Amino acid sequence: MLLRSTSTCNAVMEAGKKYNSPVMIQVSNGGGSYFAGKSTKDPNAAAAGAVSMALHVRQMAPYYGIPVVLHSDHCAKKLLPWFDGMLEADEAYFKQYGEPLYSSHMLDLSEEPDEENIAICVKYFERLVKMKIWLEMEIGITGGEEDGVNNEDVDPEKLYTTPEQVWSVYEALSKIGDMFSIAAAFGNVHGVYKPGNVTLQPERLGKHQAFAKEKLGTDEEKPIFLVMHGGSGSTDEEIATAVKNGVVKMNIDTDTQWAYWDGLRAFEADKHDYLQGQIGNPTGADKPNKKFYDPRVWLRKAEESMVERCEVSIEKLSAKDSYPAKVPEAGTAPIYNFKPVNPVATAATQGMNAIKGAMHKVGL
């Protein structure tokens, strides 16, 4: 799920807890900027916002008792400074805690020539493997519009990746590590469109697997991890076929955006007469309306609606009841999970305090 606020992050974790499923929380460049505050124009704001989201999720995930994968989504070539900022944060976090801040990152260089796309992915993957960070890359174009990259008028043939393209990626990245996945285009489009306007062909993914199997000389039927973008609005059959052919991750954004709004829309429609002023409603001209316009009330309605929509995707991807939530006993989850910034300096401080204590005992 692509998320843009602590509210939506909490809703997805709540869905994972409620339906006993791992979840993946994703941030886009635009989502990172939103986390930082839309008025913040600093060039590092998107990276700082992405770090903020990750820290929030890491802080609260233990309270939900389910595995949470932190992922950054589409990063076009023009957005590489954002990727660099997140990777710098990963390395700093890894140095201190022994694990990266993010679990996974995506490079989307599908607008670039294949050779350049793969070469840049190789360069970054060499850094990611040192921290056991998963790399998702895209080859072939996803239609529609996402984070300022507009492919609404792209040549339809470019919406279908070939087996040879997928193999070129696998051949290059597998020499470095095995923690990578490929978003191969099969007619995918960001957003929701009228039936018939988008022609998804998930059966093409099976051809990628067969081609790789032959090249590798393996008995494994699906040797490549594949990703489905533009999952919103897809039919159950299309999703099932994609999963059958090796899709291990499906992006949902537009549908969850609508669900979040729909919860708020329904609340406003139901309580309209209580939301026209701070004082005065059908129960009396002097009655206060705070309990209706308090953001915590209507945001909660949005969250509840989003949780319900998450269940749909969790079920379609066969994840429901796959991981019984292990919610900590009340009062046992950590209030904070960070460590001293510099353990060496802390040890030195403790040493100085010990010396001062000894000096105090002898009257110095």
JSON list of C-alpha atoms in Angstrom, two decimals, residues 117-223:
[
{"chain": "A", "resi": 117, "resn": "ASN", "atom": "CA", "xyz": [18.52, 0.94, -16.61]},
{"chain": "A", "resi": 118, "resn": "ILE", "atom": "CA", "xyz": [20.26, -2.31, -15.72]},
{"chain": "A", "resi": 119, "resn": "ALA", "atom": "CA", "xyz": [23.68, -0.70, -15.20]},
{"chain": "A", "resi": 120, "resn": "ILE", "atom": "CA", "xyz": [22.32, 1.79, -12.65]},
{"chain": "A", "resi": 121, "resn": "CYS", "atom": "CA", "xyz": [20.42, -0.98, -10.87]},
{"chain": "A", "resi": 122, "resn": "VAL", "atom": "CA", "xyz": [23.62, -3.03, -10.64]},
{"chain": "A", "resi": 123, "resn": "LYS", "atom": "CA", "xyz": [25.48, -0.07, -9.12]},
{"chain": "A", "resi": 124, "resn": "TYR", "atom": "CA", "xyz": [22.89, 0.44, -6.41]},
{"chain": "A", "resi": 125, "resn": "PHE", "atom": "CA", "xyz": [22.29, -3.26, -5.79]},
{"chain": "A", "resi": 126, "resn": "GLU", "atom": "CA", "xyz": [25.95, -3.64, -4.89]},
{"chain": "A", "resi": 127, "resn": "ARG", "atom": "CA", "xyz": [25.34, -1.23, -2.00]},
{"chain": "A", "resi": 128, "resn": "LEU", "atom": "CA", "xyz": [21.99, -2.72, -1.00]},
{"chain": "A", "resi": 129, "resn": "VAL", "atom": "CA", "xyz": [23.18, -6.32, -0.67]},
{"chain": "A", "resi": 130, "resn": "LYS", "atom": "CA", "xyz": [25.63, -5.31, 2.05]},
{"chain": "A", "resi": 131, "resn": "MET", "atom": "CA", "xyz": [22.64, -4.45, 4.24]},
{"chain": "A", "resi": 132, "resn": "LYS", "atom": "CA", "xyz": [20.33, -7.23, 2.96]},
{"chain": "A", "resi": 133, "resn": "ILE", "atom": "CA", "xyz": [17.96, -4.71, 1.40]},
{"chain": "A", "resi": 134, "resn": "TRP", "atom": "CA", "xyz": [15.67, -6.02, -1.32]},
{"chain": "A", "resi": 135, "resn": "LEU", "atom": "CA", "xyz": [15.80, -4.30, -4.72]},
{"chain": "A", "resi": 136, "resn": "GLU", "atom": "CA", "xyz": [12.76, -4.00, -6.95]},
{"chain": "A", "resi": 137, "resn": "MET", "atom": "CA", "xyz": [13.36, -2.73, -10.46]},
{"chain": "A", "resi": 138, "resn": "GLU", "atom": "CA", "xyz": [11.09, -2.06, -13.42]},
{"chain": "A", "resi": 139, "resn": "ILE", "atom": "CA", "xyz": [11.68, -2.86, -17.05]},
{"chain": "A", "resi": 140, "resn": "GLY", "atom": "CA", "xyz": [8.90, -2.04, -19.47]},
{"chain": "A", "resi": 141, "resn": "ILE", "atom": "CA", "xyz": [6.58, 0.87, -18.83]},
{"chain": "A", "resi": 142, "resn": "THR", "atom": "CA", "xyz": [3.54, 1.11, -16.55]},
{"chain": "A", "resi": 143, "resn": "GLY", "atom": "CA", "xyz": [0.91, 3.34, -18.12]},
{"chain": "A", "resi": 144, "resn": "GLY", "atom": "CA", "xyz": [-0.95, 6.18, -16.43]},
{"chain": "A", "resi": 145, "resn": "GLU", "atom": "CA", "xyz": [0.64, 8.78, -14.18]},
{"chain": "A", "resi": 146, "resn": "GLU", "atom": "CA", "xyz": [2.59, 8.43, -10.95]},
{"chain": "A", "resi": 147, "resn": "ASP", "atom": "CA", "xyz": [4.71, 10.99, -9.08]},
{"chain": "A", "resi": 148, "resn": "GLY", "atom": "CA", "xyz": [5.08, 13.31, -12.06]},
{"chain": "A", "resi": 149, "resn": "VAL", "atom": "CA", "xyz": [6.00, 10.56, -14.54]},
{"chain": "A", "resi": 150, "resn": "ASN", "atom": "CA", "xyz": [3.23, 10.61, -17.15]},
{"chain": "A", "resi": 151, "resn": "ASN", "atom": "CA", "xyz": [2.90, 7.60, -19.46]},
{"chain": "A", "resi": 152, "resn": "GLU", "atom": "CA", "xyz": [-0.74, 8.10, -20.41]},
{"chain": "A", "resi": 153, "resn": "ASP", "atom": "CA", "xyz": [0.05, 8.46, -24.13]},
{"chain": "A", "resi": 154, "resn": "VAL", "atom": "CA", "xyz": [2.84, 5.89, -24.37]},
{"chain": "A", "resi": 155, "resn": "ASP", "atom": "CA", "xyz": [3.06, 3.47, -27.31]},
{"chain": "A", "resi": 156, "resn": "PRO", "atom": "CA", "xyz": [0.91, 0.47, -26.21]},
{"chain": "A", "resi": 157, "resn": "GLU", "atom": "CA", "xyz": [3.61, -2.00, -27.29]},
{"chain": "A", "resi": 158, "resn": "LYS", "atom": "CA", "xyz": [5.92, -0.56, -24.65]},
{"chain": "A", "resi": 159, "resn": "LEU", "atom": "CA", "xyz": [3.46, -1.69, -21.98]},
{"chain": "A", "resi": 160, "resn": "TYR", "atom": "CA", "xyz": [4.57, -5.31, -22.53]},
{"chain": "A", "resi": 161, "resn": "THR", "atom": "CA", "xyz": [8.01, -6.47, -21.40]},
{"chain": "A", "resi": 162, "resn": "THR", "atom": "CA", "xyz": [9.66, -9.30, -23.35]},
{"chain": "A", "resi": 163, "resn": "PRO", "atom": "CA", "xyz": [11.18, -12.47, -21.83]},
{"chain": "A", "resi": 164, "resn": "GLU", "atom": "CA", "xyz": [14.56, -11.40, -23.20]},
{"chain": "A", "resi": 165, "resn": "GLN", "atom": "CA", "xyz": [14.39, -8.11, -21.28]},
{"chain": "A", "resi": 166, "resn": "VAL", "atom": "CA", "xyz": [13.51, -9.88, -18.04]},
{"chain": "A", "resi": 167, "resn": "TRP", "atom": "CA", "xyz": [16.33, -12.36, -18.53]},
{"chain": "A", "resi": 168, "resn": "SER", "atom": "CA", "xyz": [18.85, -9.54, -19.09]},
{"chain": "A", "resi": 169, "resn": "VAL", "atom": "CA", "xyz": [17.90, -8.12, -15.70]},
{"chain": "A", "resi": 170, "resn": "TYR", "atom": "CA", "xyz": [18.07, -11.48, -13.96]},
{"chain": "A", "resi": 171, "resn": "GLU", "atom": "CA", "xyz": [21.42, -12.30, -15.53]},
{"chain": "A", "resi": 172, "resn": "ALA", "atom": "CA", "xyz": [22.98, -9.02, -14.35]},
{"chain": "A", "resi": 173, "resn": "LEU", "atom": "CA", "xyz": [21.54, -8.85, -10.82]},
{"chain": "A", "resi": 174, "resn": "SER", "atom": "CA", "xyz": [21.83, -12.53, -9.90]},
{"chain": "A", "resi": 175, "resn": "LYS", "atom": "CA", "xyz": [25.61, -12.20, -10.09]},
{"chain": "A", "resi": 176, "resn": "ILE", "atom": "CA", "xyz": [25.41, -9.83, -7.11]},
{"chain": "A", "resi": 177, "resn": "GLY", "atom": "CA", "xyz": [22.69, -11.39, -4.96]},
{"chain": "A", "resi": 178, "resn": "ASP", "atom": "CA", "xyz": [19.30, -13.06, -4.99]},
{"chain": "A", "resi": 179, "resn": "MET", "atom": "CA", "xyz": [17.24, -10.43, -3.11]},
{"chain": "A", "resi": 180, "resn": "PHE", "atom": "CA", "xyz": [15.63, -8.71, -6.07]},
{"chain": "A", "resi": 181, "resn": "SER", "atom": "CA", "xyz": [12.36, -8.66, -7.97]},
{"chain": "A", "resi": 182, "resn": "ILE", "atom": "CA", "xyz": [11.34, -7.46, -11.41]},
{"chain": "A", "resi": 183, "resn": "ALA", "atom": "CA", "xyz": [8.30, -5.36, -12.26]},
{"chain": "A", "resi": 184, "resn": "ALA", "atom": "CA", "xyz": [7.76, -6.58, -15.80]},
{"chain": "A", "resi": 185, "resn": "ALA", "atom": "CA", "xyz": [5.03, -4.70, -17.65]},
{"chain": "A", "resi": 186, "resn": "PHE", "atom": "CA", "xyz": [2.07, -6.67, -18.96]},
{"chain": "A", "resi": 187, "resn": "GLY", "atom": "CA", "xyz": [-0.27, -3.83, -19.81]},
{"chain": "A", "resi": 188, "resn": "ASN", "atom": "CA", "xyz": [-0.33, -2.35, -16.29]},
{"chain": "A", "resi": 189, "resn": "VAL", "atom": "CA", "xyz": [-1.69, 1.13, -15.73]},
{"chain": "A", "resi": 190, "resn": "HIS", "atom": "CA", "xyz": [-1.65, 3.29, -12.61]},
{"chain": "A", "resi": 191, "resn": "GLY", "atom": "CA", "xyz": [-5.13, 4.28, -11.49]},
{"chain": "A", "resi": 192, "resn": "VAL", "atom": "CA", "xyz": [-8.60, 2.92, -12.21]},
{"chain": "A", "resi": 193, "resn": "TYR", "atom": "CA", "xyz": [-10.13, 2.96, -15.69]},
{"chain": "A", "resi": 194, "resn": "LYS", "atom": "CA", "xyz": [-13.38, 1.81, -17.28]},
{"chain": "A", "resi": 195, "resn": "PRO", "atom": "CA", "xyz": [-13.48, -1.90, -18.19]},
{"chain": "A", "resi": 196, "resn": "GLY", "atom": "CA", "xyz": [-12.01, -2.47, -21.64]},
{"chain": "A", "resi": 197, "resn": "ASN", "atom": "CA", "xyz": [-9.77, 0.61, -21.57]},
{"chain": "A", "resi": 198, "resn": "VAL", "atom": "CA", "xyz": [-6.85, -1.37, -20.16]},
{"chain": "A", "resi": 199, "resn": "THR", "atom": "CA", "xyz": [-5.72, -4.73, -21.54]},
{"chain": "A", "resi": 200, "resn": "LEU", "atom": "CA", "xyz": [-3.85, -6.67, -18.88]},
{"chain": "A", "resi": 201, "resn": "GLN", "atom": "CA", "xyz": [-2.10, -9.82, -20.08]},
{"chain": "A", "resi": 202, "resn": "PRO", "atom": "CA", "xyz": [-0.75, -11.51, -16.91]},
{"chain": "A", "resi": 203, "resn": "GLU", "atom": "CA", "xyz": [-0.31, -14.78, -18.80]},
{"chain": "A", "resi": 204, "resn": "ARG", "atom": "CA", "xyz": [2.76, -13.17, -20.40]},
{"chain": "A", "resi": 205, "resn": "LEU", "atom": "CA", "xyz": [4.51, -13.51, -17.03]},
{"chain": "A", "resi": 206, "resn": "GLY", "atom": "CA", "xyz": [4.48, -17.27, -17.46]},
{"chain": "A", "resi": 207, "resn": "LYS", "atom": "CA", "xyz": [6.54, -16.86, -20.63]},
{"chain": "A", "resi": 208, "resn": "HIS", "atom": "CA", "xyz": [9.18, -14.94, -18.65]},
{"chain": "A", "resi": 209, "resn": "GLN", "atom": "CA", "xyz": [9.40, -17.78, -16.16]},
{"chain": "A", "resi": 210, "resn": "ALA", "atom": "CA", "xyz": [9.61, -20.45, -18.89]},
{"chain": "A", "resi": 211, "resn": "PHE", "atom": "CA", "xyz": [12.35, -18.53, -20.69]},
{"chain": "A", "resi": 212, "resn": "ALA", "atom": "CA", "xyz": [14.40, -18.12, -17.50]},
{"chain": "A", "resi": 213, "resn": "LYS", "atom": "CA", "xyz": [13.85, -21.76, -16.53]},
{"chain": "A", "resi": 214, "resn": "GLU", "atom": "CA", "xyz": [15.24, -22.91, -19.86]},
{"chain": "A", "resi": 215, "resn": "LYS", "atom": "CA", "xyz": [18.22, -20.54, -19.65]},
{"chain": "A", "resi": 216, "resn": "LEU", "atom": "CA", "xyz": [19.02, -21.69, -16.11]},
{"chain": "A", "resi": 217, "resn": "GLY", "atom": "CA", "xyz": [18.45, -25.37, -16.80]},
{"chain": "A", "resi": 218, "resn": "THR", "atom": "CA", "xyz": [16.51, -25.63, -13.56]},
{"chain": "A", "resi": 219, "resn": "ASP", "atom": "CA", "xyz": [13.52, -27.71, -12.47]},
{"chain": "A", "resi": 220, "resn": "GLU", "atom": "CA", "xyz": [12.10, -24.69, -10.68]},
{"chain": "A", "resi": 221, "resn": "GLU", "atom": "CA", "xyz": [8.92, -23.58, -12.42]},
{"chain": "A", "resi": 222, "resn": "LYS", "atom": "CA", "xyz": [9.08, -19.93, -11.30]},
{"chain": "A", "resi": 223, "resn": "PRO", "atom": "CA", "xyz": [12.73, -18.94, -10.79]}
]
